[in-house]
Tab-separated table of C-alpha atoms (C1' of nucleotides) in Angstrom:
chain	number	residue	atom	x	y	z
A	1	MET	CA	0.000	0.000	0.000
A	2	PRO	CA	2.695	2.544	-0.764
A	3	VAL	CA	0.888	5.806	-1.163
A	4	LEU	CA	3.253	8.036	-3.079
A	5	THR	CA	6.573	6.436	-2.399
A	6	GLY	CA	9.049	8.602	-0.600
A	7	ILE	CA	7.047	11.557	0.581
A	8	PRO	CA	8.430	13.298	3.665
A	9	HIS	CA	4.975	14.334	4.856
A	10	ASP	CA	5.112	12.807	8.299
A	11	PRO	CA	8.462	13.346	9.949
A	12	GLU	CA	7.583	10.630	12.425
A	13	ASP	CA	7.013	6.971	11.390
A	14	GLY	CA	10.525	6.068	10.402
A	15	ASP	CA	9.747	3.337	7.872
A	16	SER	CA	9.477	5.631	4.896
A	17	PRO	CA	11.502	3.787	2.255
A	18	MET	CA	12.546	6.747	0.157
A	19	HIS	CA	13.995	9.149	2.611
A	20	GLN	CA	17.658	8.960	1.660
A	21	PRO	CA	18.029	6.612	4.637
A	22	ASN	CA	21.482	7.391	5.962
A	23	ASP	CA	24.365	6.934	3.636
A	24	ALA	CA	24.582	7.709	-0.041
A	25	GLN	CA	22.171	5.074	-1.221
A	26	PRO	CA	20.758	6.359	-4.524
A	27	GLN	CA	17.187	5.208	-3.900
A	28	LYS	CA	15.193	5.324	-7.103
A	29	VAL	CA	12.230	7.635	-7.281
A	30	ASP	CA	9.498	7.052	-9.821
A	31	ARG	CA	10.028	9.253	-12.850
A	32	ARG	CA	6.465	10.484	-12.609
A	33	VAL	CA	7.041	11.658	-9.074
A	34	GLN	CA	10.203	13.488	-9.981
A	35	ARG	CA	8.535	15.122	-12.907
A	36	THR	CA	5.509	16.229	-10.920
A	37	ARG	CA	7.497	17.749	-8.082
A	38	GLN	CA	9.830	19.506	-10.439
A	39	GLN	CA	6.919	20.935	-12.389
A	40	LEU	CA	5.309	22.237	-9.230
A	41	HIS	CA	8.484	23.827	-7.915
A	42	ARG	CA	9.149	25.432	-11.241
A	43	ALA	CA	5.598	26.698	-11.550
A	44	LEU	CA	5.679	28.317	-8.121
A	45	MET	CA	8.985	29.991	-8.756
A	46	GLU	CA	7.736	31.349	-12.055
A	47	LEU	CA	4.596	32.663	-10.434
A	48	ILE	CA	6.544	34.282	-7.636
A	49	LEU	CA	8.299	36.366	-10.249
A	50	GLU	CA	4.952	37.521	-11.586
A	51	LYS	CA	2.762	38.236	-8.591
A	52	ARG	CA	2.756	38.507	-4.818
A	53	TYR	CA	3.314	35.206	-3.091
A	54	ASP	CA	0.263	35.541	-0.918
A	55	LYS	CA	-1.933	36.171	-3.922
A	56	ILE	CA	-0.898	32.941	-5.595
A	57	THR	CA	-3.442	30.160	-5.254
A	58	VAL	CA	-3.040	26.439	-5.459
A	59	GLN	CA	-5.145	26.617	-8.597
A	60	ASP	CA	-2.639	28.968	-10.206
A	61	ILE	CA	0.166	26.602	-9.414
A	62	ILE	CA	-1.376	23.430	-10.740
A	63	ASP	CA	-2.604	25.197	-13.856
A	64	ARG	CA	0.877	26.419	-14.592
A	65	ALA	CA	2.441	23.096	-13.750
A	66	ASP	CA	-0.258	21.216	-15.622
A	67	VAL	CA	-0.822	18.886	-12.720
A	68	GLY	CA	-4.051	17.553	-11.263
A	69	ARG	CA	-5.422	19.056	-8.080
A	70	SER	CA	-5.434	15.811	-6.167
A	71	THR	CA	-1.890	15.159	-7.287
A	72	PHE	CA	-0.765	18.369	-5.717
A	73	TYR	CA	-2.188	17.407	-2.365
A	74	ALA	CA	-0.660	13.972	-2.685
A	75	HIS	CA	2.759	15.610	-2.628
A	76	PHE	CA	2.437	18.666	-0.439
A	77	LEU	CA	0.350	19.688	2.489
A	78	ASP	CA	-0.373	23.101	1.033
A	79	LYS	CA	1.189	26.042	-0.736
A	80	ASN	CA	3.524	26.867	2.124
A	81	ASP	CA	4.792	23.328	2.241
A	82	LEU	CA	5.698	23.455	-1.416
A	83	PHE	CA	7.397	26.786	-0.932
A	84	GLU	CA	9.428	25.721	2.062
A	85	GLN	CA	10.641	22.583	0.391
A	86	GLY	CA	11.602	24.668	-2.588
A	87	LEU	CA	13.586	26.965	-0.352
A	88	GLN	CA	15.456	24.064	1.114
A	89	LEU	CA	16.646	23.176	-2.348
A	90	LEU	CA	17.823	26.754	-2.785
A	91	GLY	CA	19.543	26.599	0.559
A	92	GLN	CA	21.423	23.513	-0.467
A	93	ASP	CA	22.381	25.164	-3.709
A	94	MET	CA	23.861	28.106	-1.846
A	95	HIS	CA	25.571	25.903	0.656
A	96	ASP	CA	27.288	24.029	-2.146
A	97	HIS	CA	28.517	27.260	-3.663
A	98	ALA	CA	29.741	28.343	-0.261
A	99	ALA	CA	31.718	25.146	0.123
A	100	ASP	CA	33.815	26.036	-2.920
A	101	ALA	CA	34.259	29.669	-2.099
A	102	HIS	CA	36.395	29.702	1.058
A	103	ASP	CA	36.132	33.423	1.804
A	104	GLU	CA	39.681	33.800	2.922
A	105	ASP	CA	39.654	34.118	6.706
A	106	HIS	CA	36.374	35.953	7.144
A	107	VAL	CA	34.301	35.026	10.119
A	108	VAL	CA	31.128	34.580	8.124
A	109	HIS	CA	31.161	33.240	4.619
A	110	SER	CA	29.177	36.282	3.737
A	111	LEU	CA	30.459	36.638	0.222
A	112	SER	CA	28.625	33.475	-0.731
A	113	PHE	CA	25.364	35.029	0.345
A	114	PHE	CA	25.884	38.140	-1.667
A	115	ARG	CA	26.990	36.195	-4.717
A	116	HIS	CA	24.040	33.861	-4.478
A	117	GLY	CA	21.784	36.867	-4.070
A	118	GLN	CA	23.338	38.463	-7.107
A	119	GLU	CA	22.520	35.457	-9.247
A	120	ASN	CA	18.977	35.033	-7.974
A	121	ARG	CA	18.178	38.674	-7.449
A	122	ASP	CA	14.796	38.693	-9.168
A	123	MET	CA	13.505	35.757	-7.240
A	124	TYR	CA	14.708	37.020	-3.896
A	125	ARG	CA	13.187	40.421	-4.423
A	126	ALA	CA	9.896	38.922	-5.455
A	127	MET	CA	9.840	36.780	-2.364
A	128	PHE	CA	10.589	39.600	0.018
A	129	ASP	CA	7.952	41.803	-1.491
A	130	GLY	CA	5.315	39.135	-1.763
A	131	GLY	CA	4.973	38.158	1.857
A	132	GLY	CA	7.097	35.040	1.599
A	133	GLY	CA	10.028	36.826	3.144
A	134	ASP	CA	9.524	35.335	6.568
A	135	PHE	CA	10.577	31.895	5.457
A	136	LEU	CA	13.534	33.168	3.542
A	137	LEU	CA	14.820	35.304	6.385
A	138	GLU	CA	14.483	32.487	8.862
A	139	LEU	CA	16.275	30.101	6.590
A	140	GLY	CA	19.132	32.481	5.926
A	141	ARG	CA	19.404	33.336	9.562
A	142	ARG	CA	19.618	29.731	10.603
A	143	HIS	CA	22.454	29.195	8.148
A	144	ILE	CA	24.379	32.160	9.426
A	145	VAL	CA	23.764	31.508	13.074
A	146	ALA	CA	25.061	27.973	12.670
A	147	ASP	CA	28.040	29.282	10.753
A	148	ILE	CA	28.982	31.842	13.352
A	149	GLU	CA	28.337	29.697	16.356
A	150	GLU	CA	30.622	27.066	14.930
A	151	HIS	CA	33.306	29.621	14.275
A	152	LEU	CA	33.056	31.094	17.733
A	153	ALA	CA	32.994	27.688	19.333
A	154	GLN	CA	36.369	26.892	17.785
A	155	GLN	CA	38.458	29.869	18.705
A	156	GLY	CA	36.542	30.739	21.821
A	157	SER	CA	36.837	27.327	23.386
A	158	SER	CA	39.146	28.725	26.033
A	159	ASP	CA	36.551	31.159	27.367
A	160	ARG	CA	33.864	28.667	28.186
A	161	GLY	CA	30.327	30.024	28.247
A	162	GLY	CA	30.616	33.647	27.300
A	163	ILE	CA	33.235	35.405	25.256
A	164	GLY	CA	34.079	38.764	26.688
A	165	GLY	CA	30.782	38.769	28.526
A	166	THR	CA	28.733	38.338	25.368
A	167	PRO	CA	27.252	34.875	24.804
A	168	PRO	CA	28.013	33.345	21.404
A	169	ASN	CA	24.396	33.050	20.421
A	170	VAL	CA	23.828	36.743	20.967
A	171	VAL	CA	26.763	37.473	18.716
A	172	ALA	CA	25.399	35.071	16.158
A	173	GLN	CA	21.966	36.628	16.207
A	174	PHE	CA	23.449	40.055	15.897
A	175	MET	CA	25.547	39.195	12.869
A	176	ALA	CA	22.877	37.118	11.197
A	177	GLY	CA	20.303	39.863	11.482
A	178	ALA	CA	22.732	42.464	10.236
A	179	MET	CA	23.677	40.252	7.332
A	180	MET	CA	20.128	39.579	6.230
A	181	SER	CA	19.161	43.188	6.564
A	182	VAL	CA	22.046	44.442	4.472
A	183	LEU	CA	21.406	41.680	1.987
A	184	THR	CA	17.749	42.500	1.468
A	185	TRP	CA	18.486	46.191	1.241
A	186	TRP	CA	21.157	45.506	-1.315
A	187	LEU	CA	18.857	43.272	-3.318
A	188	ARG	CA	16.332	46.059	-3.560
A	189	GLU	CA	18.809	48.569	-4.920
A	190	ASP	CA	18.323	49.627	-8.497
A	191	ARG	CA	21.973	49.957	-9.351
A	192	PRO	CA	23.618	47.756	-6.723
A	193	VAL	CA	27.322	47.743	-6.081
A	194	PRO	CA	29.024	44.438	-6.874
A	195	PRO	CA	28.822	41.654	-4.301
A	196	GLU	CA	32.492	41.978	-3.397
A	197	GLU	CA	32.022	45.595	-2.502
A	198	ILE	CA	28.937	45.236	-0.332
A	199	ASN	CA	30.639	42.292	1.309
A	200	GLU	CA	33.601	44.442	2.254
A	201	MET	CA	31.306	46.944	3.915
A	202	TYR	CA	29.576	44.221	5.823
A	203	GLN	CA	32.828	42.694	6.974
A	204	LYS	CA	34.172	46.016	8.093
A	205	LEU	CA	31.115	46.748	10.171
A	206	ALA	CA	31.037	43.241	11.537
A	207	MET	CA	34.642	43.375	12.653
A	208	SER	CA	34.948	46.884	14.013
A	209	GLY	CA	31.444	48.285	14.292
A	210	LEU	CA	30.767	51.974	14.125
A	211	GLN	CA	34.175	52.715	15.483
A	212	SER	CA	35.665	51.949	12.101
A	213	LEU	CA	33.855	54.915	10.633
A	214	ARG	CA	35.473	57.614	12.685
B	1	MET	CA	-22.996	62.211	2.192
B	2	PRO	CA	-20.199	61.682	4.669
B	3	VAL	CA	-19.665	57.959	4.717
B	4	LEU	CA	-17.913	57.211	7.971
B	5	THR	CA	-16.415	60.517	8.868
B	6	GLY	CA	-12.675	60.536	9.148
B	7	ILE	CA	-11.580	57.263	7.633
B	8	PRO	CA	-8.071	57.227	6.193
B	9	HIS	CA	-8.996	54.677	3.538
B	10	ASP	CA	-7.958	56.647	0.513
B	11	PRO	CA	-4.691	58.498	1.080
B	12	GLU	CA	-5.501	60.671	-1.918
B	13	ASP	CA	-8.544	63.001	-2.007
B	14	GLY	CA	-7.477	65.528	0.542
B	15	ASP	CA	-10.889	66.740	1.696
B	16	SER	CA	-11.301	64.189	4.438
B	17	PRO	CA	-12.487	66.310	7.349
B	18	MET	CA	-11.276	64.146	10.206
B	19	HIS	CA	-7.661	63.539	9.419
B	20	GLN	CA	-5.980	65.578	12.131
B	21	PRO	CA	-5.468	68.243	9.461
B	22	ASN	CA	-2.164	69.825	10.391
B	23	ASP	CA	-1.846	71.397	13.764
B	24	ALA	CA	-3.252	70.261	17.051
B	25	GLN	CA	-6.869	70.780	16.215
B	26	PRO	CA	-8.781	68.269	18.363
B	27	GLN	CA	-11.338	67.333	15.712
B	28	LYS	CA	-14.185	65.437	17.279
B	29	VAL	CA	-14.801	61.898	16.186
B	30	ASP	CA	-18.188	60.319	16.674
B	31	ARG	CA	-18.238	58.288	19.860
B	32	ARG	CA	-19.591	55.308	17.992
B	33	VAL	CA	-16.659	55.378	15.607
B	34	GLN	CA	-14.138	55.573	18.404
B	35	ARG	CA	-15.803	52.741	20.241
B	36	THR	CA	-15.968	50.507	17.180
B	37	ARG	CA	-12.347	50.980	16.217
B	38	GLN	CA	-11.149	50.464	19.727
B	39	GLN	CA	-13.186	47.287	20.053
B	40	LEU	CA	-11.728	45.927	16.828
B	41	HIS	CA	-8.149	46.736	17.768
B	42	ARG	CA	-8.610	45.206	21.160
B	43	ALA	CA	-10.238	42.097	19.734
B	44	LEU	CA	-7.416	41.500	17.274
B	45	MET	CA	-4.741	41.943	19.905
B	46	GLU	CA	-6.521	39.520	22.201
B	47	LEU	CA	-6.840	36.987	19.439
B	48	ILE	CA	-3.193	37.333	18.498
B	49	LEU	CA	-2.317	36.198	21.985
B	50	GLU	CA	-4.445	33.104	21.527
B	51	LYS	CA	-3.778	31.837	18.022
B	52	ARG	CA	-1.607	32.327	14.975
B	53	TYR	CA	-2.221	35.603	13.213
B	54	ASP	CA	-2.729	33.993	9.857
B	55	LYS	CA	-5.359	31.669	11.267
B	56	ILE	CA	-7.476	34.518	12.583
B	57	THR	CA	-10.449	35.358	10.383
B	58	VAL	CA	-12.438	38.521	10.081
B	59	GLN	CA	-15.324	36.563	11.537
B	60	ASP	CA	-13.301	35.808	14.667
B	61	ILE	CA	-12.492	39.450	15.080
B	62	ILE	CA	-15.974	40.846	14.714
B	63	ASP	CA	-17.411	38.146	16.938
B	64	ARG	CA	-14.945	39.030	19.654
B	65	ALA	CA	-15.457	42.734	19.172
B	66	ASP	CA	-19.197	42.313	18.895
B	67	VAL	CA	-19.327	44.412	15.766
B	68	GLY	CA	-21.292	43.915	12.580
B	69	ARG	CA	-19.591	42.557	9.532
B	70	SER	CA	-20.424	45.485	7.324
B	71	THR	CA	-19.210	47.835	10.013
B	72	PHE	CA	-15.819	46.210	9.955
B	73	TYR	CA	-15.440	46.780	6.255
B	74	ALA	CA	-16.657	50.330	6.679
B	75	HIS	CA	-13.570	50.994	8.788
B	76	PHE	CA	-10.830	48.808	7.409
B	77	LEU	CA	-9.947	47.356	4.062
B	78	ASP	CA	-9.229	43.948	5.515
B	79	LYS	CA	-7.512	42.148	8.375
B	80	ASN	CA	-4.063	43.381	7.437
B	81	ASP	CA	-5.245	46.942	7.336
B	82	LEU	CA	-6.579	46.663	10.851
B	83	PHE	CA	-3.366	45.064	12.000
B	84	GLU	CA	-1.106	47.641	10.433
B	85	GLN	CA	-3.043	50.520	11.851
B	86	GLY	CA	-2.860	48.860	15.227
B	87	LEU	CA	0.895	48.577	14.881
B	88	GLN	CA	1.182	52.241	14.126
B	89	LEU	CA	-0.448	52.970	17.448
B	90	LEU	CA	2.108	50.718	19.107
B	91	GLY	CA	4.884	52.446	17.237
B	92	GLN	CA	3.745	55.801	18.511
B	93	ASP	CA	3.560	54.411	22.003
B	94	MET	CA	7.149	53.272	21.813
B	95	HIS	CA	8.284	56.483	20.229
B	96	ASP	CA	6.770	58.432	23.104
B	97	HIS	CA	8.588	56.285	25.620
B	98	ALA	CA	11.784	56.765	23.677
B	99	ALA	CA	11.394	60.524	23.828
B	100	ASP	CA	11.592	60.415	27.621
B	101	ALA	CA	14.399	57.935	27.838
B	102	HIS	CA	17.428	59.735	26.373
B	103	ASP	CA	19.789	56.760	26.336
B	104	GLU	CA	22.816	58.689	27.381
B	105	ASP	CA	25.015	59.080	24.324
B	106	HIS	CA	24.233	55.840	22.556
B	107	VAL	CA	24.020	55.968	18.819
B	108	VAL	CA	20.713	54.147	18.688
B	109	HIS	CA	18.096	54.579	21.335
B	110	SER	CA	18.107	50.851	21.567
B	111	LEU	CA	17.226	50.645	25.214
B	112	SER	CA	13.781	51.944	24.411
B	113	PHE	CA	13.203	49.042	22.097
B	114	PHE	CA	14.244	46.478	24.635
B	115	ARG	CA	12.186	48.085	27.354
B	116	HIS	CA	9.155	48.285	25.138
B	117	GLY	CA	9.681	44.688	24.191
B	118	GLN	CA	9.949	43.729	27.822
B	119	GLU	CA	6.574	45.252	28.567
B	120	ASN	CA	4.806	43.805	25.552
B	121	ARG	CA	6.663	40.549	25.385
B	122	ASP	CA	3.665	38.266	25.015
B	123	MET	CA	2.211	40.236	22.178
B	124	TYR	CA	5.465	40.524	20.289
B	125	ARG	CA	6.193	36.860	20.558
B	126	ALA	CA	2.728	35.959	19.364
B	127	MET	CA	3.137	38.209	16.376
B	128	PHE	CA	6.488	36.855	15.362
B	129	ASP	CA	5.308	33.283	15.621
B	130	GLY	CA	1.997	33.854	13.926
B	131	GLY	CA	3.142	35.116	10.571
B	132	GLY	CA	2.544	38.768	11.329
B	133	GLY	CA	6.206	39.307	11.959
B	134	ASP	CA	6.884	40.846	8.570
B	135	PHE	CA	4.982	43.997	9.368
B	136	LEU	CA	6.521	44.320	12.771
B	137	LEU	CA	10.062	43.873	11.536
B	138	GLU	CA	9.572	46.363	8.786
B	139	LEU	CA	8.094	48.891	11.152
B	140	GLY	CA	10.876	48.514	13.673
B	141	ARG	CA	13.466	48.662	10.993
B	142	ARG	CA	12.094	51.860	9.554
B	143	HIS	CA	12.218	53.453	12.989
B	144	ILE	CA	15.792	52.458	13.546
B	145	VAL	CA	16.994	53.289	10.096
B	146	ALA	CA	15.565	56.777	10.437
B	147	ASP	CA	17.132	57.087	13.862
B	148	ILE	CA	20.574	56.093	12.713
B	149	GLU	CA	20.545	57.995	9.487
B	150	GLU	CA	19.681	61.134	11.387
B	151	HIS	CA	22.460	60.517	13.848
B	152	LEU	CA	25.004	59.848	11.150
B	153	ALA	CA	23.875	62.833	9.156
B	154	GLN	CA	24.667	65.089	12.090
B	155	GLN	CA	28.164	64.087	13.033
B	156	GLY	CA	29.149	62.903	9.611
B	157	SER	CA	28.242	66.089	7.844
B	158	SER	CA	31.893	66.754	7.189
B	159	ASP	CA	32.378	63.591	5.159
B	160	ARG	CA	29.736	64.228	2.541
B	161	GLY	CA	28.379	61.140	0.843
B	162	GLY	CA	30.123	58.209	2.438
B	163	ILE	CA	31.602	57.928	5.892
B	164	GLY	CA	34.845	56.040	5.836
B	165	GLY	CA	33.827	54.486	2.554
B	166	THR	CA	30.616	53.065	3.934
B	167	PRO	CA	27.403	54.855	2.954
B	168	PRO	CA	25.158	55.859	5.861
B	169	ASN	CA	22.217	53.838	4.669
B	170	VAL	CA	24.287	50.685	4.626
B	171	VAL	CA	25.313	51.361	8.193
B	172	ALA	CA	21.713	52.013	9.107
B	173	GLN	CA	20.510	48.805	7.528
B	174	PHE	CA	23.235	46.874	9.245
B	175	MET	CA	22.407	48.185	12.677
B	176	ALA	CA	18.660	47.996	12.231
B	177	GLY	CA	18.804	44.371	11.145
B	178	ALA	CA	21.139	43.465	13.973
B	179	MET	CA	18.888	45.215	16.439
B	180	MET	CA	15.707	43.510	15.317
B	181	SER	CA	17.386	40.134	15.214
B	182	VAL	CA	18.758	40.404	18.717
B	183	LEU	CA	15.442	41.772	19.892
B	184	THR	CA	13.368	38.919	18.521
B	185	TRP	CA	15.824	36.359	19.804
B	186	TRP	CA	15.724	37.952	23.224
B	187	LEU	CA	11.937	38.040	23.200
B	188	ARG	CA	11.830	34.325	22.586
B	189	GLU	CA	14.086	33.482	25.498
B	190	ASP	CA	12.479	31.689	28.395
B	191	ARG	CA	14.473	33.375	31.091
B	192	PRO	CA	15.661	36.553	29.400
B	193	VAL	CA	18.281	38.813	30.841
B	194	PRO	CA	17.015	42.273	31.785
B	195	PRO	CA	16.671	44.866	29.034
B	196	GLU	CA	19.627	46.882	30.308
B	197	GLU	CA	21.892	43.888	30.007
B	198	ILE	CA	20.927	42.834	26.512
B	199	ASN	CA	21.169	46.450	25.505
B	200	GLU	CA	24.752	46.608	26.721
B	201	MET	CA	25.644	43.619	24.595
B	202	TYR	CA	24.025	45.154	21.587
B	203	GLN	CA	25.792	48.460	22.087
B	204	LYS	CA	29.123	46.791	22.517
B	205	LEU	CA	28.767	44.852	19.306
B	206	ALA	CA	27.430	47.870	17.471
B	207	MET	CA	30.355	50.035	18.519
B	208	SER	CA	33.279	47.668	18.232
B	209	GLY	CA	32.063	44.599	16.381
B	210	LEU	CA	33.644	41.230	16.867
B	211	GLN	CA	36.907	42.863	17.719
B	212	SER	CA	35.550	43.700	21.162
B	213	LEU	CA	35.372	40.036	21.981
B	214	ARG	CA	39.037	39.225	21.746
C	1	DC	C1'	-35.556	67.853	19.560
C	2	DA	C1'	-34.515	67.027	14.721
C	3	DG	C1'	-31.425	65.778	11.412
C	4	DT	C1'	-27.541	63.314	10.434
C	5	DT	C1'	-24.796	59.240	10.407
C	6	DA	C1'	-22.978	54.907	12.165
C	7	DT	C1'	-24.353	50.329	13.058
C	8	DC	C1'	-26.802	46.104	12.507
C	9	DG	C1'	-27.761	41.724	10.316
C	10	DA	C1'	-29.056	38.906	6.985
C	11	DA	C1'	-28.340	37.540	2.526
C	12	DC	C1'	-25.428	37.078	-1.418
C	13	DA	C1'	-21.929	35.853	-5.094
C	14	DA	C1'	-17.426	34.657	-5.638
C	15	DA	C1'	-13.234	32.449	-4.706
C	16	DG	C1'	-10.455	29.234	-2.488
C	17	DT	C1'	-9.462	24.953	0.212
C	18	DG	C1'	-8.722	20.222	0.915
C	19	DT	C1'	-10.813	15.512	0.089
C	20	DT	C1'	-12.706	11.595	-2.322
C	21	DC	C1'	-12.872	8.004	-5.841
C	22	DG	C1'	-13.116	5.409	-10.064
C	23	DA	C1'	-10.786	5.354	-14.407
C	24	DT	C1'	-6.607	5.838	-16.942
C	25	DA	C1'	-1.901	6.038	-18.159
C	26	DG	C1'	2.780	5.279	-17.094
C	27	DC	C1'	6.523	3.015	-14.763
C	28	DC	C1'	9.532	-0.809	-13.202
C	29	DA	C1'	11.146	-5.335	-12.606
C	30	DA	C1'	11.165	-9.936	-14.123
D	1	DT	C1'	7.267	-7.941	-23.615
D	2	DT	C1'	4.325	-8.644	-20.101
D	3	DG	C1'	2.104	-8.188	-15.687
D	4	DG	C1'	1.444	-5.917	-11.616
D	5	DC	C1'	1.796	-1.889	-9.254
D	6	DT	C1'	1.111	3.001	-8.477
D	7	DA	C1'	0.954	7.841	-9.682
D	8	DT	C1'	-1.976	10.840	-12.075
D	9	DC	C1'	-6.202	12.685	-13.705
D	10	DG	C1'	-10.427	15.264	-13.203
D	11	DA	C1'	-14.669	16.036	-11.735
D	12	DA	C1'	-17.508	16.519	-7.934
D	13	DC	C1'	-18.079	17.634	-3.287
D	14	DA	C1'	-18.678	20.072	1.337
D	15	DC	C1'	-16.773	23.655	3.581
D	16	DT	C1'	-14.733	28.126	4.819
D	17	DT	C1'	-13.733	32.790	4.028
D	18	DT	C1'	-14.166	37.000	1.798
D	19	DG	C1'	-16.109	41.394	0.656
D	20	DT	C1'	-20.521	43.784	-0.723
D	21	DT	C1'	-25.249	45.365	-0.519
D	22	DC	C1'	-29.274	47.537	1.540
D	23	DG	C1'	-33.173	48.706	4.344
D	24	DA	C1'	-34.212	49.203	9.169
D	25	DT	C1'	-32.706	50.693	13.569
D	26	DA	C1'	-30.158	52.983	17.045
D	27	DA	C1'	-27.082	56.528	18.589
D	28	DC	C1'	-24.790	60.784	18.425
D	29	DT	C1'	-24.327	65.942	17.691
D	30	DG	C1'	-25.522	70.626	17.690
DNA sequence: CAGTTATCGAACAAAGTGTTCGATAGCCAA
DNA sequence: TTGGCTATCGAACACTTTGTTCGATAACTG
């Protein structure tokens, strides 16, 4: 009775056969399933570039994707579910890019963010304007917070608990928020400076704060 | 034919008699109108504390407020309109508090934010969790950006254009994002440190960046 | 008090949501 | 190639929510 093999719907019940179990076991997914999901993701992304996210209906999506209504609900819980899963793919994409990059010795691999933003500018802007920005911000922030906390954990291992009186997670939140804010502002610019340049500004502020401006 | 005297629905057509014209001219508003609006604002805020913002319907609101359906739409365009206008009231509230405070010589009057957050913690948290966080973040960010840009404009008037190579609006975005991120994180904490303490951390990071942690 | 104006409330069309189910087409392994 | 399995289709459905309309009623203001 496999109903749609390999759907991550319920995070519990651990007998789902398709969930990329542990190691790199290819695990074949029915072509039809692949095609359907891809169509839906593509359709949503296209629509996001055309109208506000919160004005997009499930009907719009399945029309564009040319997929049956019931099929949609066989794959995703609702529109948000589709969107979030799509974002995760994006997140992975960025993470892969970041792996190559190796921003010299910067604390945050911030350049990757700006470069990824550069390449996907239209989509990002559409998302932020359309009411889907919440998800995106949260996702980005989680990435950065993890990044920074790891970094701080390494070099700050001597000062256990708090570094200079400021707990690592506060620092992480601070930097992540700053990063996302600068990023979204930069994405909205009409004639934006290149990613390397905005990254330099961010790094300067992150390292020395306002003091660097005197 | 005055249809609901003094409704800000259409920002154009400047003959609306109730719009607090320019100076401090009291301008009487029909008691019924005041009562209705107040009821609706109160109802929404109550509901926000009970369930996710995006799951609240207009029906819920008017039931709670004990107001007719048509009356609701006579006052507000929709749920978001009501919410945003409610936030503006909050924003004014905070701004008034901030006026008293005079955070010593800090660049941002950040303590006001943390104090205001302290007092309205439940409501803020509910908003951020419920999908209404977008509005709130934007509102807070606008406040801060204005605050910082003003500050920088004063002392940085000598360096016209960019201060130390970093444009003022980039600095403002950086600090505003950092502020809102730390604020929301702090609001979510179970046993949060007092506002003065979190404010110190923020100020330290804002002034000296990561360098201060060495 | 009299005239003005906001509110009520019921009814309405329209749009969207999420589900069901039998029939069909496509896939995969043997 | 075949046989069995399974994803898709698509139409129909009940349900919720939205935003509007309008005449009757109640409340406010001067």
